[in-house]
CSV table of C-alpha atoms and ligand atoms in Angstrom, one decimal:
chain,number,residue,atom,x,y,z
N,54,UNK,CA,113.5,91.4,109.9
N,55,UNK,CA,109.9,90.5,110.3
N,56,UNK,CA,108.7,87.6,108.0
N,57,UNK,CA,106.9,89.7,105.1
N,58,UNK,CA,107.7,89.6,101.8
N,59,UNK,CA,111.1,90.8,101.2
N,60,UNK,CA,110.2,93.5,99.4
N,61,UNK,CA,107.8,95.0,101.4
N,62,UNK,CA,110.4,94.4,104.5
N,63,UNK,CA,112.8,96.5,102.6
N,64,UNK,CA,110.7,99.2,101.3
N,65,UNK,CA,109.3,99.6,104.7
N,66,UNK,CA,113.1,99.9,106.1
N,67,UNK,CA,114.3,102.2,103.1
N,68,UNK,CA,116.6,104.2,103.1
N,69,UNK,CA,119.1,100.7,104.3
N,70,UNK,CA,122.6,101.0,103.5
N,71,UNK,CA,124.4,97.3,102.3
N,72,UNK,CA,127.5,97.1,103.9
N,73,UNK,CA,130.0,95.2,101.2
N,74,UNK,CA,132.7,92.9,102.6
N,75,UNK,CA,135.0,93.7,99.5
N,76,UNK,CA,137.9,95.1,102.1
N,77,UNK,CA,136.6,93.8,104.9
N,78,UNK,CA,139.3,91.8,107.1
N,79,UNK,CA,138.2,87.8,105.4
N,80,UNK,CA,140.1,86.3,108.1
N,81,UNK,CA,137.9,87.7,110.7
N,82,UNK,CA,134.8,88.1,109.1
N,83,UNK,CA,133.0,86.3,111.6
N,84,UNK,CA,133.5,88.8,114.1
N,85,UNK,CA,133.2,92.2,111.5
N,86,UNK,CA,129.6,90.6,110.4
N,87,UNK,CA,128.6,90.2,114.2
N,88,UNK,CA,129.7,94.0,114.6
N,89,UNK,CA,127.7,95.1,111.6
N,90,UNK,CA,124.5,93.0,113.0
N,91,UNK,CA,125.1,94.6,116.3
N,92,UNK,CA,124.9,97.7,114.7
N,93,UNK,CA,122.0,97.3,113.2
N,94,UNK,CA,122.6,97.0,109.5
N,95,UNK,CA,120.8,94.5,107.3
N,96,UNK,CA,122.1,93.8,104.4
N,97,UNK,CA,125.6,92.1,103.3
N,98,UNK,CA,126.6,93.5,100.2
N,99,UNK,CA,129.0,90.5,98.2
N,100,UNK,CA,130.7,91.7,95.2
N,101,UNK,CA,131.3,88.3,92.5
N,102,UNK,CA,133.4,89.3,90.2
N,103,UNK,CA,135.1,86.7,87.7
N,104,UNK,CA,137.8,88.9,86.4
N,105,UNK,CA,136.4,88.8,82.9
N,106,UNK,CA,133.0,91.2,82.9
N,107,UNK,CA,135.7,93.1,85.3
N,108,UNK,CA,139.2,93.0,86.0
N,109,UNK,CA,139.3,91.8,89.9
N,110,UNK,CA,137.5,88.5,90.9
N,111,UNK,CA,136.9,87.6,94.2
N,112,UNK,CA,134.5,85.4,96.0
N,113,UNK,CA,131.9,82.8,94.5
N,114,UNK,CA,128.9,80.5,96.0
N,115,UNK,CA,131.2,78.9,98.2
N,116,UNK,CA,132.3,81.6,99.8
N,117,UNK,CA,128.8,82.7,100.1
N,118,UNK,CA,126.9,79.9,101.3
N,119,UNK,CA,130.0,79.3,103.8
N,120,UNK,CA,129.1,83.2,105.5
N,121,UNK,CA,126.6,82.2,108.5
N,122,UNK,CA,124.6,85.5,109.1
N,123,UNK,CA,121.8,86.7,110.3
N,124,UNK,CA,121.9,89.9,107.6
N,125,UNK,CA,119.8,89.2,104.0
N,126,UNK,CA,122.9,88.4,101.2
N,127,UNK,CA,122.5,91.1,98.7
N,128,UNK,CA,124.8,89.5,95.8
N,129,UNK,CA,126.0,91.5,93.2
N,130,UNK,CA,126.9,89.2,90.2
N,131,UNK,CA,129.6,91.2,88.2
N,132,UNK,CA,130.2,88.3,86.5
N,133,UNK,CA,129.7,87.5,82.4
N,134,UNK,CA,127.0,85.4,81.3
N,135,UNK,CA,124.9,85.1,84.6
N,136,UNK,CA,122.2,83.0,82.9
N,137,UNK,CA,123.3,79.0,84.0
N,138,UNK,CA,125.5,80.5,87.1
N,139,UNK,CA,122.1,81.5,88.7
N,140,UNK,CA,121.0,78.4,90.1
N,141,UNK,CA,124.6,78.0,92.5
N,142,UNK,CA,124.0,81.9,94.0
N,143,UNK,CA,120.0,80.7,95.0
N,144,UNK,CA,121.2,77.4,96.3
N,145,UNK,CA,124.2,79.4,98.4
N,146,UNK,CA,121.6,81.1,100.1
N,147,UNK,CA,121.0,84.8,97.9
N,148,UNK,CA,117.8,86.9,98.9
N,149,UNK,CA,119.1,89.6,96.0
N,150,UNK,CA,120.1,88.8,93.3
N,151,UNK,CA,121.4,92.0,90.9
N,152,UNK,CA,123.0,91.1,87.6
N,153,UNK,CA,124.6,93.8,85.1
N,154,UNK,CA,122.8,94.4,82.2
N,155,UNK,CA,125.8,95.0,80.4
N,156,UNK,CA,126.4,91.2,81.1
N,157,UNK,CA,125.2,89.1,78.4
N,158,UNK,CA,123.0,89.0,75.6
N,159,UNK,CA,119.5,87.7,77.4
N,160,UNK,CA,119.4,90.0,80.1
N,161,UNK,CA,115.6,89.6,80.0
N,162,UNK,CA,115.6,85.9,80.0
N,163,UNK,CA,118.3,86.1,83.0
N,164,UNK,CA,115.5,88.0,85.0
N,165,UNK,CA,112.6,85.8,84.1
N,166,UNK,CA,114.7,82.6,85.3
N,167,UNK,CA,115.7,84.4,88.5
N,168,UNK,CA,111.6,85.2,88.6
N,169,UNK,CA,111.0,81.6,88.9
N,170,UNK,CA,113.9,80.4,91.3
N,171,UNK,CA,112.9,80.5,95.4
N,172,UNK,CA,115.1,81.5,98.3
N,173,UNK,CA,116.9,79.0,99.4
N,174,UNK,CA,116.8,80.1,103.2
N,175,UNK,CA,112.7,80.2,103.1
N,176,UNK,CA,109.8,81.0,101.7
N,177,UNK,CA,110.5,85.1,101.4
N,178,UNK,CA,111.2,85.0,97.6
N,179,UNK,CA,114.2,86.5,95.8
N,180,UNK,CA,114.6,90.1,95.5
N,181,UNK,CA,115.7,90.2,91.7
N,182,UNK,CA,118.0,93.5,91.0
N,183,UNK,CA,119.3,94.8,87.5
N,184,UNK,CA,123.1,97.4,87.7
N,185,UNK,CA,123.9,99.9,85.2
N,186,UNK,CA,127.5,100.9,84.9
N,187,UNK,CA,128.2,104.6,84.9
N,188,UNK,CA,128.2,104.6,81.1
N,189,UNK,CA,125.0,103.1,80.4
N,190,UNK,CA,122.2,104.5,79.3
N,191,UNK,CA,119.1,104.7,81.5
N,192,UNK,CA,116.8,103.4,78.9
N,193,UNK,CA,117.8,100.0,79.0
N,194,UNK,CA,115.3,99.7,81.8
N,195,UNK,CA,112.8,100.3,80.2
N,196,UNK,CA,112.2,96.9,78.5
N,197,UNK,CA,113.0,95.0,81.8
N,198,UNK,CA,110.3,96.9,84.2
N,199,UNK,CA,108.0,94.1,84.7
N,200,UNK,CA,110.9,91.7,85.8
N,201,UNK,CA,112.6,94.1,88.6
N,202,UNK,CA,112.2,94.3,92.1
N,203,UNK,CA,115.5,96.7,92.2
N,204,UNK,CA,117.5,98.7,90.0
N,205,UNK,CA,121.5,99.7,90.8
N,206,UNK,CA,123.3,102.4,89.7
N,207,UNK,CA,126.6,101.8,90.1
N,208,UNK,CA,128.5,105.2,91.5
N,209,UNK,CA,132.0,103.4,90.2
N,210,UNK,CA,133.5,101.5,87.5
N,211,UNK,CA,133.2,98.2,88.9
N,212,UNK,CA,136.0,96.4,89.9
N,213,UNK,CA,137.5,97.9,93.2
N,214,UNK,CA,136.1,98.9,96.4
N,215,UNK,CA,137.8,103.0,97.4
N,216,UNK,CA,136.7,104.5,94.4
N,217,UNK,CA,135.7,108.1,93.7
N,218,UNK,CA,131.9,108.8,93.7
N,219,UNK,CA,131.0,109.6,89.8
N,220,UNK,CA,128.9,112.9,90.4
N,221,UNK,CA,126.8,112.5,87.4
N,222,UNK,CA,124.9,109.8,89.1
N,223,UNK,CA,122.8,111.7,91.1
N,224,UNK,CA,121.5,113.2,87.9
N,225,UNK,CA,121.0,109.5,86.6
N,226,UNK,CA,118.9,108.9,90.1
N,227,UNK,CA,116.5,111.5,89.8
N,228,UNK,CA,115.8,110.6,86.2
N,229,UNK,CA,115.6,107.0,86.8
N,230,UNK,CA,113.4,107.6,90.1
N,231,UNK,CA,111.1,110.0,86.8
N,232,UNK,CA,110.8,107.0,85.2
N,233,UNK,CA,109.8,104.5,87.4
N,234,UNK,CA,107.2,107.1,88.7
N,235,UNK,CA,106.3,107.1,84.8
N,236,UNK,CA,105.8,104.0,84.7
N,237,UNK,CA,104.0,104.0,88.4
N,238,UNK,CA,106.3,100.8,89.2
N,239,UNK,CA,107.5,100.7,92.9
N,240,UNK,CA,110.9,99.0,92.2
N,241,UNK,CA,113.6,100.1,94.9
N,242,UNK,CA,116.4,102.3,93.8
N,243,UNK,CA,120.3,101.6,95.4
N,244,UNK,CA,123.0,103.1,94.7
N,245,UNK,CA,126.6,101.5,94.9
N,246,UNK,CA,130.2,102.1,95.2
N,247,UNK,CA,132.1,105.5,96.5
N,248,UNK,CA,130.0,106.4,99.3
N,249,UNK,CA,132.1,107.4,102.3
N,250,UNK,CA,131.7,109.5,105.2
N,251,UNK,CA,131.8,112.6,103.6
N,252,UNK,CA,129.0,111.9,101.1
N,253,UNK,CA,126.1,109.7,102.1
N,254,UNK,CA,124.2,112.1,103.8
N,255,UNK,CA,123.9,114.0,100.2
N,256,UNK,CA,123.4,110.3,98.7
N,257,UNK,CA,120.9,109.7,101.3
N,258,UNK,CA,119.1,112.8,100.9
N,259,UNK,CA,118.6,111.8,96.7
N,260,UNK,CA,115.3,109.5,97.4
N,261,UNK,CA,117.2,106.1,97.4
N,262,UNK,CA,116.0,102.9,98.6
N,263,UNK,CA,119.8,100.5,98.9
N,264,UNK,CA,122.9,102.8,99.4
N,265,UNK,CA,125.8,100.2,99.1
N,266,UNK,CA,128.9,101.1,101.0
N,267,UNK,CA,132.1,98.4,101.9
N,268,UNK,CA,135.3,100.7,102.4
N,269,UNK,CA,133.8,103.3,104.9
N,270,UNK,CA,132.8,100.5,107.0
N,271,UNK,CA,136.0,98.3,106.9
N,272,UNK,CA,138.9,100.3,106.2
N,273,UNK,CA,140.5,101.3,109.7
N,274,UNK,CA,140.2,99.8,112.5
N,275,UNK,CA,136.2,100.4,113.7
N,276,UNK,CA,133.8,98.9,112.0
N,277,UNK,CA,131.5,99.0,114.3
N,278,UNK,CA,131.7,102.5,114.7
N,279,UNK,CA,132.1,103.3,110.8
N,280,UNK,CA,128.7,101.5,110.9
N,281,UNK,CA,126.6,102.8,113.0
N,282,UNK,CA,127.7,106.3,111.7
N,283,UNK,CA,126.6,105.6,108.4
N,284,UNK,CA,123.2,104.3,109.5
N,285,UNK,CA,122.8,107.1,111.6
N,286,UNK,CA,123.5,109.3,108.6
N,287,UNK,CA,121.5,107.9,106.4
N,288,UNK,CA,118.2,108.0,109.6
N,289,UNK,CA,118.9,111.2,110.1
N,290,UNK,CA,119.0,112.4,106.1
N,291,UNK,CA,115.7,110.4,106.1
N,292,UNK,CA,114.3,111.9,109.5
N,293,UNK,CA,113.5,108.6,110.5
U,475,LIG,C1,132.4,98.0,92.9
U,475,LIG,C2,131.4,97.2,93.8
U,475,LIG,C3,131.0,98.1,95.0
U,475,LIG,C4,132.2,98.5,95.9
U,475,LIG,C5,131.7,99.4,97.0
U,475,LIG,O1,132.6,97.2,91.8
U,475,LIG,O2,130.3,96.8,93.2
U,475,LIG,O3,130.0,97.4,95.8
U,475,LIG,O4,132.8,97.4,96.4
U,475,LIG,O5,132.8,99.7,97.8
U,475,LIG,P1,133.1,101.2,98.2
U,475,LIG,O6,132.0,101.5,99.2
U,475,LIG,O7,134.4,101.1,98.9
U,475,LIG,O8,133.1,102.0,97.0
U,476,LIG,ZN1,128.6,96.1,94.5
């Protein structure tokens, strides 16, 4: 992507989708994150999850700073008390950084540490992102406004990649996308977890910014192909 601020790289890009490696084949993720470069999509979604603020844990900094790629690393922390476990995700090489509000106690203190940290890879800053699970209440937002490049709204419980899409999130999108407006605050909107084949078109179509998708990309056997379908989706839902 073209060296501008992150954030205006993205918003000029929007809608991107973030393809998440959750299911994706790990011993040959090489080769499935040169496919999803070839076809075009920019942002690795990597779900950290410590078994604690969720019940699966998978992959940490290691893992992370280990993954040579071209696409930005969108990291989404599902992880309990983020605060002194930012510093490892900047140094593995993060240019997002989203961290559950439902997380810890200092959520606002998380985000104003994370304000001050730099992208390990180069001078294009950190993209700092916020997630609300499906049972939290917008409003929690509210206070954190000024410290948000991005705010999530997770489509699943966290925890597993192949879930269901909850449908009362695209209520919750328009009403958060209200309140940003409200607030006149450009921060990109994403979306994350159960969006498949059958739905991103609709998902794309609800004014988002980051639609996050892992198994419709790498379950079966074409990732390439899953891919480039739900980019072209999403363009086409866009008319871009
Ligand atoms: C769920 C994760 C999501 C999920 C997306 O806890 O945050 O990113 O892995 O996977 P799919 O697209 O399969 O729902
Ligand atoms: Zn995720």
């Amino acid at each position: 992507m073209p060296d501008k601020p992150l954030l205006e790289q993205i918003r000029e890009a929007a809608p991107l989708i973030s393809v998440g490696i959750l299911t994706a084949d790990l011993m040959s993720l090489g080769s499935e994150l040169k496919l999803m470069d070839t076809a075009g999509v920019k942002l690795l979604h990597v779900d950290v999850m410590d078994g604690c603020f969720c019940p699966m844990m998978t992959v940490g900094p290691g893992f992370i700073k280990a993954v040579k790629t071209p696409l930005l690393k969108d990291i989404h922390l599902m992880i309990e008390d983020p605060l002194n476990k930012l510093e490892s995700y900047v140094a593995a090489g993060a240019d997002m950084i989203t961290v559950h509000v439902e997380s810890c106690r200092h959520i606002h203190r998380v985000l104003q540490k994370l304000g001050q940290m730099t992208n390990a890879n180069d001078s294009r800053g950190i993209l700092r992102g916020i997630a609300l699970n499906p049972g939290t209440p917008l409003d929690v937002i509210t206070p954190l406004i000024d410290e948000l490049e991005m705010a999530f709204l997770l489509a699943v419980n966290p925890g597993w990649g192949g879930q269901k899409f909850i449908p009362s999130t695209e209520g919750r999108l328009s009403r958060l996308r209200q309140m940003l407006d409200e607030a006149k605050k450009e921060i990109l909107v994403g979306i994350d977890g159960g969006i498949t084949r059958d739905n991103i078109a609709d998902v794309a179509r609800m004014d988002v910014d980051i639609i996050v998708t892992g198994s419709a990309v790498f379950d079966g056997k074409t990732p390439l192909e899953n891919a480039k379908f739900m980019i072209d989706a999403v363009n086409d839902a866009a008319g871009k």
